[in-house]
Tab-separated table of C-alpha atoms in Angstrom:
chain	number	residue	atom	x	y	z
A	13	UNK	CA	101.216	25.548	-100.002
A	14	UNK	CA	98.267	26.930	-101.470
A	15	UNK	CA	95.357	24.510	-102.338
A	16	UNK	CA	92.418	27.244	-102.986
A	17	UNK	CA	90.554	27.015	-105.846
A	18	UNK	CA	91.229	29.133	-108.735
A	19	UNK	CA	88.698	30.929	-111.176
A	20	UNK	CA	89.414	28.197	-113.637
A	21	UNK	CA	88.472	25.429	-110.940
A	22	UNK	CA	85.196	27.336	-110.098
A	23	UNK	CA	84.403	27.589	-113.813
A	24	UNK	CA	85.167	23.688	-114.507
A	25	UNK	CA	82.940	22.940	-111.307
A	26	UNK	CA	80.054	25.162	-112.442
A	27	UNK	CA	80.116	23.630	-115.640
A	28	UNK	CA	80.001	20.137	-114.303
A	29	UNK	CA	77.289	21.098	-112.168
A	30	UNK	CA	75.226	22.476	-115.117
A	31	UNK	CA	75.656	19.216	-117.357
A	32	UNK	CA	74.917	16.784	-114.288
A	33	UNK	CA	71.851	19.009	-113.264
A	34	UNK	CA	70.541	18.472	-116.620
A	35	UNK	CA	71.521	14.827	-117.623
A	36	UNK	CA	71.125	12.909	-114.260
A	37	UNK	CA	67.641	11.808	-113.316
A	38	UNK	CA	67.380	9.549	-110.321
A	39	UNK	CA	63.642	9.334	-110.217
A	40	UNK	CA	63.759	5.897	-111.929
A	41	UNK	CA	65.540	4.504	-109.115
A	42	UNK	CA	62.906	5.471	-106.424
A	43	UNK	CA	61.111	2.177	-106.535
A	44	UNK	CA	61.842	-1.292	-105.380
A	45	UNK	CA	63.689	-3.592	-107.676
A	46	UNK	CA	65.292	-0.814	-109.811
A	47	UNK	CA	69.083	-0.943	-110.659
A	48	UNK	CA	71.834	1.063	-112.190
A	49	UNK	CA	70.614	0.528	-115.749
A	50	UNK	CA	67.336	2.266	-115.108
A	51	UNK	CA	69.062	5.526	-114.473
A	52	UNK	CA	70.757	6.050	-117.990
A	53	UNK	CA	74.006	4.408	-116.972
A	54	UNK	CA	74.900	3.836	-120.704
A	55	UNK	CA	73.472	6.996	-122.000
A	56	UNK	CA	75.064	9.231	-119.633
A	57	UNK	CA	78.840	7.750	-120.290
A	58	UNK	CA	78.224	8.719	-123.962
A	59	UNK	CA	77.892	12.321	-123.392
A	60	UNK	CA	80.680	12.132	-120.546
A	61	UNK	CA	83.014	10.881	-123.306
A	62	UNK	CA	81.883	13.871	-125.556
A	63	UNK	CA	83.124	16.234	-122.660
A	64	UNK	CA	86.653	14.276	-122.468
A	65	UNK	CA	86.022	13.075	-118.775
A	66	UNK	CA	86.810	9.715	-119.599
A	67	UNK	CA	90.422	10.755	-119.966
A	68	UNK	CA	90.474	13.989	-117.883
A	69	UNK	CA	93.688	12.762	-115.969
A	70	UNK	CA	95.163	11.138	-118.789
A	71	UNK	CA	98.681	12.738	-119.903
A	72	UNK	CA	98.341	14.866	-123.195
A	73	UNK	CA	100.882	12.621	-124.737
A	74	UNK	CA	98.481	9.623	-124.646
A	75	UNK	CA	95.669	11.506	-125.942
A	76	UNK	CA	94.154	12.886	-122.571
A	77	UNK	CA	93.127	16.267	-121.352
A	78	UNK	CA	96.132	15.903	-118.668
A	79	UNK	CA	94.584	17.567	-115.893
A	80	UNK	CA	95.550	17.485	-112.473
A	81	UNK	CA	93.574	15.874	-109.556
A	82	UNK	CA	92.221	19.372	-108.295
A	83	UNK	CA	90.538	19.674	-111.884
A	84	UNK	CA	89.436	16.057	-111.241
A	85	UNK	CA	87.721	16.789	-107.958
A	86	UNK	CA	85.725	19.708	-109.587
A	87	UNK	CA	84.072	16.892	-111.687
A	88	UNK	CA	83.816	13.972	-109.314
A	89	UNK	CA	82.312	16.235	-106.736
A	90	UNK	CA	79.323	17.255	-109.039
A	91	UNK	CA	78.976	13.503	-110.170
A	92	UNK	CA	79.038	12.588	-106.600
A	93	UNK	CA	76.505	15.306	-105.458
A	94	UNK	CA	73.973	13.981	-108.126
A	95	UNK	CA	75.022	10.071	-107.563
A	96	UNK	CA	75.389	10.345	-111.284
A	97	UNK	CA	75.216	6.537	-112.524
A	98	UNK	CA	78.104	5.821	-115.229
A	99	UNK	CA	81.144	3.747	-115.531
A	100	UNK	CA	83.508	6.727	-114.713
A	101	UNK	CA	84.991	5.312	-111.617
A	102	UNK	CA	85.971	1.927	-113.262
A	103	UNK	CA	87.484	3.488	-116.087
A	104	UNK	CA	89.425	6.005	-114.135
A	105	UNK	CA	90.858	3.166	-111.951
A	106	UNK	CA	91.862	1.053	-115.007
A	107	UNK	CA	93.330	3.762	-116.746
A	108	UNK	CA	95.646	4.557	-113.616
A	109	UNK	CA	96.652	1.039	-113.301
A	110	UNK	CA	97.554	1.159	-117.202
A	111	UNK	CA	99.513	4.507	-116.672
A	112	UNK	CA	101.450	3.249	-113.649
A	113	UNK	CA	102.093	-0.435	-114.739
A	114	UNK	CA	101.839	-0.104	-118.428
A	115	UNK	CA	104.923	-0.123	-120.975
A	116	UNK	CA	105.277	3.190	-123.172
A	117	UNK	CA	103.965	0.739	-126.102
A	118	UNK	CA	100.988	-0.459	-123.932
A	119	UNK	CA	100.151	3.051	-122.626
A	120	UNK	CA	100.386	4.280	-126.343
A	121	UNK	CA	97.893	1.591	-127.629
A	122	UNK	CA	95.212	1.672	-124.521
A	123	UNK	CA	95.224	5.273	-123.142
A	124	UNK	CA	94.230	7.096	-126.262
A	125	UNK	CA	91.101	4.967	-126.735
A	126	UNK	CA	89.864	6.459	-123.487
A	127	UNK	CA	88.997	9.543	-125.299
A	128	UNK	CA	87.013	7.645	-127.741
A	129	UNK	CA	84.883	6.061	-125.012
A	130	UNK	CA	86.854	2.811	-124.079
A	131	UNK	CA	85.400	1.533	-120.838
A	132	UNK	CA	87.803	0.158	-118.233
A	133	UNK	CA	87.486	-1.866	-114.773
A	134	UNK	CA	90.203	-2.518	-112.270
A	135	UNK	CA	89.959	-6.106	-110.312
A	136	UNK	CA	92.086	-6.106	-107.171
A	137	UNK	CA	89.797	-7.378	-104.413
A	138	UNK	CA	89.593	-10.994	-103.915
A	139	UNK	CA	86.368	-12.728	-103.232
A	140	UNK	CA	86.409	-12.014	-99.604
A	141	UNK	CA	87.138	-8.366	-100.079
A	142	UNK	CA	90.681	-8.569	-99.210
A	143	UNK	CA	93.068	-6.230	-101.421
A	144	UNK	CA	96.430	-7.601	-99.954
A	145	UNK	CA	95.768	-11.018	-99.690
A	146	UNK	CA	98.609	-13.281	-101.070
A	147	UNK	CA	97.234	-16.580	-100.393
A	148	UNK	CA	93.755	-16.525	-102.400
A	149	UNK	CA	94.029	-14.725	-105.363
A	150	UNK	CA	93.572	-15.076	-109.369
A	151	UNK	CA	96.830	-16.769	-110.627
A	152	UNK	CA	98.635	-16.186	-114.004
A	153	UNK	CA	100.509	-18.922	-115.810
A	154	UNK	CA	102.637	-18.324	-118.811
A	155	UNK	CA	101.126	-19.595	-122.282
A	156	UNK	CA	103.190	-18.710	-125.222
A	157	UNK	CA	103.859	-15.093	-125.510
A	158	UNK	CA	100.849	-14.308	-123.313
A	159	UNK	CA	99.388	-15.514	-119.847
A	160	UNK	CA	96.483	-17.220	-118.782
A	161	UNK	CA	94.435	-16.231	-115.712
A	162	UNK	CA	92.517	-18.215	-113.507
A	163	UNK	CA	90.511	-17.402	-110.044
A	164	UNK	CA	88.016	-15.130	-108.692
A	165	UNK	CA	87.691	-11.237	-107.992
A	166	UNK	CA	85.092	-9.381	-106.298
A	167	UNK	CA	83.744	-6.003	-105.801
A	168	UNK	CA	85.076	-4.972	-109.225
A	169	UNK	CA	83.471	-1.638	-110.183
A	170	UNK	CA	81.777	-1.463	-113.702
A	171	UNK	CA	83.112	-4.692	-114.897
A	172	UNK	CA	79.983	-5.576	-116.613
A	173	UNK	CA	80.133	-2.798	-118.739
A	174	UNK	CA	83.736	-2.361	-119.272
A	175	UNK	CA	85.533	-3.205	-122.652
A	176	UNK	CA	88.870	-4.364	-120.779
A	177	UNK	CA	89.508	-5.371	-117.441
A	178	UNK	CA	92.844	-4.731	-115.648
A	179	UNK	CA	93.297	-7.535	-113.173
A	180	UNK	CA	96.061	-8.234	-110.380
A	181	UNK	CA	97.142	-11.602	-110.465
A	182	UNK	CA	99.812	-13.628	-108.795
A	183	UNK	CA	102.952	-14.430	-110.817
A	184	UNK	CA	105.828	-16.216	-109.522
A	185	UNK	CA	104.979	-15.063	-106.190
A	186	UNK	CA	104.279	-11.451	-106.731
A	187	UNK	CA	101.294	-9.620	-107.799
A	188	UNK	CA	101.239	-8.237	-111.278
A	189	UNK	CA	98.816	-6.671	-113.482
A	190	UNK	CA	97.268	-7.892	-116.464
A	191	UNK	CA	94.703	-6.746	-119.164
A	192	UNK	CA	92.016	-8.981	-120.478
A	193	UNK	CA	89.099	-8.503	-122.968
A	194	UNK	CA	85.865	-8.356	-121.212
A	195	UNK	CA	84.343	-10.744	-123.956
A	196	UNK	CA	87.046	-13.208	-123.834
A	197	UNK	CA	86.609	-16.912	-123.305
A	198	UNK	CA	86.530	-18.006	-119.824
A	199	UNK	CA	85.298	-14.616	-118.481
A	200	UNK	CA	82.136	-14.808	-116.264
A	201	UNK	CA	80.795	-11.720	-114.850
A	202	UNK	CA	78.050	-11.571	-112.249
A	203	UNK	CA	76.643	-8.264	-111.358
A	204	UNK	CA	76.246	-8.199	-107.458
A	205	UNK	CA	73.406	-7.346	-105.395
A	206	UNK	CA	75.078	-4.068	-104.213
A	207	UNK	CA	73.115	-1.929	-101.662
A	208	UNK	CA	74.359	1.266	-103.772
A	209	UNK	CA	71.845	1.029	-106.850
A	210	UNK	CA	73.548	3.861	-108.279
A	211	UNK	CA	76.873	1.933	-108.878
A	212	UNK	CA	77.464	-1.347	-110.751
A	213	UNK	CA	79.496	-3.642	-108.805
A	214	UNK	CA	80.588	-7.284	-110.000
A	215	UNK	CA	82.042	-10.548	-109.126
A	216	UNK	CA	84.675	-11.613	-111.717
A	217	UNK	CA	85.464	-15.359	-112.350
A	218	UNK	CA	88.262	-16.262	-114.942
A	219	UNK	CA	88.781	-19.741	-116.140
A	220	UNK	CA	92.212	-20.010	-118.405
A	221	UNK	CA	91.504	-16.331	-119.734
A	222	UNK	CA	94.290	-15.132	-122.121
A	223	UNK	CA	95.895	-11.850	-120.578
A	224	UNK	CA	98.657	-9.454	-121.457
A	225	UNK	CA	100.934	-8.521	-118.545
A	226	UNK	CA	101.527	-4.869	-117.979
A	227	UNK	CA	105.172	-4.774	-118.256
A	228	UNK	CA	106.090	-2.174	-115.498
A	229	UNK	CA	104.078	-4.027	-113.059
A	230	UNK	CA	105.581	-3.720	-109.348
A	231	UNK	CA	104.652	-3.434	-105.804
A	232	UNK	CA	104.258	0.229	-106.274
A	233	UNK	CA	101.318	0.110	-108.543
A	234	UNK	CA	98.548	-0.622	-106.346
A	235	UNK	CA	99.360	1.824	-103.533
A	236	UNK	CA	99.607	4.394	-106.292
A	237	UNK	CA	96.443	3.717	-107.901
A	238	UNK	CA	94.598	3.247	-104.448
A	239	UNK	CA	95.473	6.712	-103.422
A	240	UNK	CA	93.799	8.146	-106.606
A	241	UNK	CA	90.780	5.780	-106.010
A	242	UNK	CA	90.567	7.017	-102.428
A	243	UNK	CA	90.599	10.790	-103.507
A	244	UNK	CA	87.820	9.902	-106.035
A	245	UNK	CA	85.484	8.306	-103.420
A	246	UNK	CA	86.616	11.097	-100.958
A	247	UNK	CA	85.558	13.863	-103.400
A	248	UNK	CA	82.172	11.955	-103.823
A	249	UNK	CA	81.858	11.819	-100.049
A	250	UNK	CA	82.514	15.543	-99.653
A	251	UNK	CA	79.886	16.542	-102.140
A	252	UNK	CA	77.452	14.135	-100.911
A	253	UNK	CA	77.514	15.633	-97.524
A	254	UNK	CA	76.891	19.389	-98.735
A	255	UNK	CA	74.141	17.744	-101.044
A	256	UNK	CA	72.285	16.247	-97.922
A	257	UNK	CA	73.305	19.328	-95.968
A	258	UNK	CA	71.593	21.698	-98.455
A	259	UNK	CA	68.512	19.197	-98.647
A	260	UNK	CA	67.862	19.102	-95.028
A	261	UNK	CA	68.304	22.829	-94.567
A	262	UNK	CA	65.816	23.349	-97.459
A	263	UNK	CA	63.210	20.809	-95.889
A	264	UNK	CA	63.865	22.239	-92.365
A	265	UNK	CA	62.689	25.622	-93.688
A	266	UNK	CA	59.517	24.307	-95.304
A	267	UNK	CA	58.153	21.567	-93.114
A	268	UNK	CA	55.745	23.222	-90.570
A	269	UNK	CA	55.222	21.664	-86.914
A	270	UNK	CA	53.077	23.303	-84.213
A	271	UNK	CA	53.030	26.462	-86.104
A	272	UNK	CA	56.708	26.995	-86.802
A	273	UNK	CA	59.432	25.748	-89.442
A	274	UNK	CA	61.100	22.584	-87.752
A	275	UNK	CA	64.455	24.398	-88.368
A	276	UNK	CA	63.483	26.612	-85.498
A	277	UNK	CA	63.534	23.721	-83.022
A	278	UNK	CA	66.826	23.297	-81.264
A	279	UNK	CA	67.037	19.696	-81.733
A	280	UNK	CA	66.860	20.279	-85.790
A	281	UNK	CA	69.399	22.821	-85.484
A	282	UNK	CA	71.660	20.720	-83.681
A	283	UNK	CA	71.575	18.010	-86.540
A	284	UNK	CA	72.138	20.580	-89.151
A	285	UNK	CA	75.031	22.178	-87.368
A	286	UNK	CA	76.910	18.845	-87.158
A	287	UNK	CA	76.619	18.124	-90.906
A	288	UNK	CA	77.635	21.484	-91.770
A	289	UNK	CA	80.683	21.241	-89.697
A	290	UNK	CA	81.438	17.798	-91.525
A	291	UNK	CA	80.914	19.416	-94.840
A	292	UNK	CA	83.538	22.098	-93.958
A	293	UNK	CA	86.162	19.619	-92.878
A	294	UNK	CA	85.590	16.990	-95.619
A	295	UNK	CA	85.700	20.056	-98.321
A	296	UNK	CA	89.054	21.098	-96.834
A	297	UNK	CA	90.740	17.611	-96.403
A	298	UNK	CA	89.905	16.462	-99.951
A	299	UNK	CA	91.115	19.803	-101.631
A	300	UNK	CA	94.468	19.438	-99.720
A	301	UNK	CA	94.640	15.292	-100.984
A	302	UNK	CA	94.071	16.684	-104.564
A	303	UNK	CA	96.790	19.178	-104.227
A	304	UNK	CA	98.987	16.994	-102.583
A	305	UNK	CA	98.577	14.199	-105.428
A	306	UNK	CA	98.936	16.731	-108.124
A	307	UNK	CA	102.056	18.238	-106.807
A	308	UNK	CA	103.697	14.848	-106.108
A	309	UNK	CA	104.001	16.040	-102.542
A	310	UNK	CA	105.576	13.626	-100.111
A	311	UNK	CA	102.451	13.469	-97.973
A	312	UNK	CA	99.990	12.671	-100.781
A	313	UNK	CA	99.418	9.214	-100.056
A	314	UNK	CA	98.954	10.074	-96.170
A	315	UNK	CA	96.369	13.016	-97.334
A	316	UNK	CA	94.358	10.761	-99.514
A	317	UNK	CA	94.024	7.790	-96.921
A	318	UNK	CA	93.019	10.360	-94.142
A	319	UNK	CA	90.512	12.054	-96.795
A	320	UNK	CA	88.916	8.723	-97.401
A	321	UNK	CA	88.682	7.779	-93.700
A	322	UNK	CA	87.303	11.245	-92.511
A	323	UNK	CA	84.878	11.832	-95.409
A	324	UNK	CA	83.478	8.144	-95.401
A	325	UNK	CA	82.961	8.171	-91.755
A	326	UNK	CA	81.208	11.779	-91.759
A	327	UNK	CA	79.260	10.797	-94.932
A	328	UNK	CA	77.559	8.199	-93.120
A	329	UNK	CA	76.740	10.201	-90.191
A	330	UNK	CA	75.431	13.121	-92.175
A	331	UNK	CA	73.225	10.873	-94.316
A	332	UNK	CA	71.735	9.310	-90.830
A	333	UNK	CA	71.053	12.775	-89.714
A	334	UNK	CA	69.514	13.870	-92.890
A	335	UNK	CA	66.945	11.120	-92.622
A	336	UNK	CA	66.317	11.952	-88.966
A	337	UNK	CA	65.563	15.589	-90.141
A	338	UNK	CA	63.140	14.217	-92.357
A	339	UNK	CA	61.437	11.850	-90.194
A	340	UNK	CA	59.931	8.640	-91.588
A	341	UNK	CA	59.432	10.074	-94.815
A	342	UNK	CA	63.097	10.157	-95.481
A	343	UNK	CA	63.481	6.462	-95.834
A	344	UNK	CA	60.476	5.776	-98.288
A	345	UNK	CA	61.406	4.352	-101.732
A	346	UNK	CA	59.824	8.158	-102.997
A	347	UNK	CA	62.258	10.022	-101.593
A	348	UNK	CA	66.103	9.954	-102.704
A	349	UNK	CA	67.451	10.295	-99.237
A	350	UNK	CA	68.053	6.420	-98.863
A	351	UNK	CA	70.242	6.636	-102.039
A	352	UNK	CA	72.619	8.937	-100.547
A	353	UNK	CA	72.557	6.625	-97.265
A	354	UNK	CA	73.171	3.757	-99.156
A	355	UNK	CA	76.075	5.498	-101.174
A	356	UNK	CA	77.629	6.740	-97.954
A	357	UNK	CA	77.609	3.167	-96.398
A	358	UNK	CA	78.927	1.581	-99.498
A	359	UNK	CA	81.686	4.269	-100.163
A	360	UNK	CA	82.856	3.389	-96.441
A	361	UNK	CA	83.406	-0.174	-97.305
A	362	UNK	CA	84.389	-0.329	-100.918
A	363	UNK	CA	88.037	-0.063	-100.297
A	364	UNK	CA	88.117	-1.018	-96.807
A	365	UNK	CA	86.580	0.540	-93.755
A	366	UNK	CA	87.451	3.890	-92.082
A	367	UNK	CA	89.099	2.125	-89.249
A	368	UNK	CA	91.475	0.209	-91.732
A	369	UNK	CA	92.502	3.482	-93.295
A	370	UNK	CA	93.226	4.861	-89.833
A	371	UNK	CA	95.445	1.882	-89.509
A	372	UNK	CA	97.264	2.740	-92.408
A	373	UNK	CA	97.746	6.303	-91.511
A	374	UNK	CA	99.335	4.889	-88.064
A	375	UNK	CA	101.753	2.818	-90.156
A	376	UNK	CA	102.786	5.572	-92.484
A	377	UNK	CA	103.509	7.936	-89.424
A	378	UNK	CA	105.358	5.269	-87.763
A	379	UNK	CA	107.470	4.587	-91.145
A	380	UNK	CA	108.078	8.300	-91.301
A	381	UNK	CA	109.159	8.752	-87.521
A	382	UNK	CA	111.572	5.575	-87.731
């Protein structure tokens, strides 16, 4: 087992860092009433497509870059560090659903379009936020050669901006995956008042919407996709912890109180040391999860779930400590500290709480031991 970074990984990370540092500007979000559209959400996507990131993990056979998940976290780490507003998470999630559930013909038709800028979203959570509820979900009914979908999904990332949306729906007592056009008749999308204003999260209402069933749909699709979404969020979390650590350390060196930098006081040192410990742990667990998924290791699912649970919990704590170091100014609109605080709290709920992921880990270990 070797999940250390190579020179190629570091070069990719440094290139991504240079790009986002030049292109991402969060200052338009530092005022009341701002939303994701104020921070260049659509404009940044065009440049991301030019770099090929929209198809970074899509196999080369389908027109993608065919990179592995260690490569992916080099880029996600930088977009997470800068809270880069773009429909990248929705597109990655939708692409993975098509890759796992689509037939060869469907993959050959849809996946190459990602390199051209096709935007996707993935709708799995019900209106109450449940991902595995079989009682209240979108339902699918046959209609000629296609299907009609009706029902409601919520917490759908990047749905309003997507060209196509992959939707999980009940079909003859099982959950299958379907593709719909975002602009099809019967599609109603509401952008939710999401606490994290660097991300677009939506409610999706479907009323007899024509849909194409992904032919390889099975019970294995959602866990496979979920593991990769866990990895993306965990990579954002780990990078966010490092960012708020660096930010707090810089401030603690500059801010003078009682004739000394505040970083010289033990109370501040303890806060910074705790964040530093979280940053090291988060970085290691994310790299291991990326390696395990890339190698199709038997522990990949366990590693991704642990990574999301650990990093989301520690990201929340780190952003809280960061604001404590800054004092009252840290939670004013003019400072970006609150954007990281909100991203941390939302990342810890988007796919379920850290506690629910720890329950998943226990179930996995029990199954392994049985």
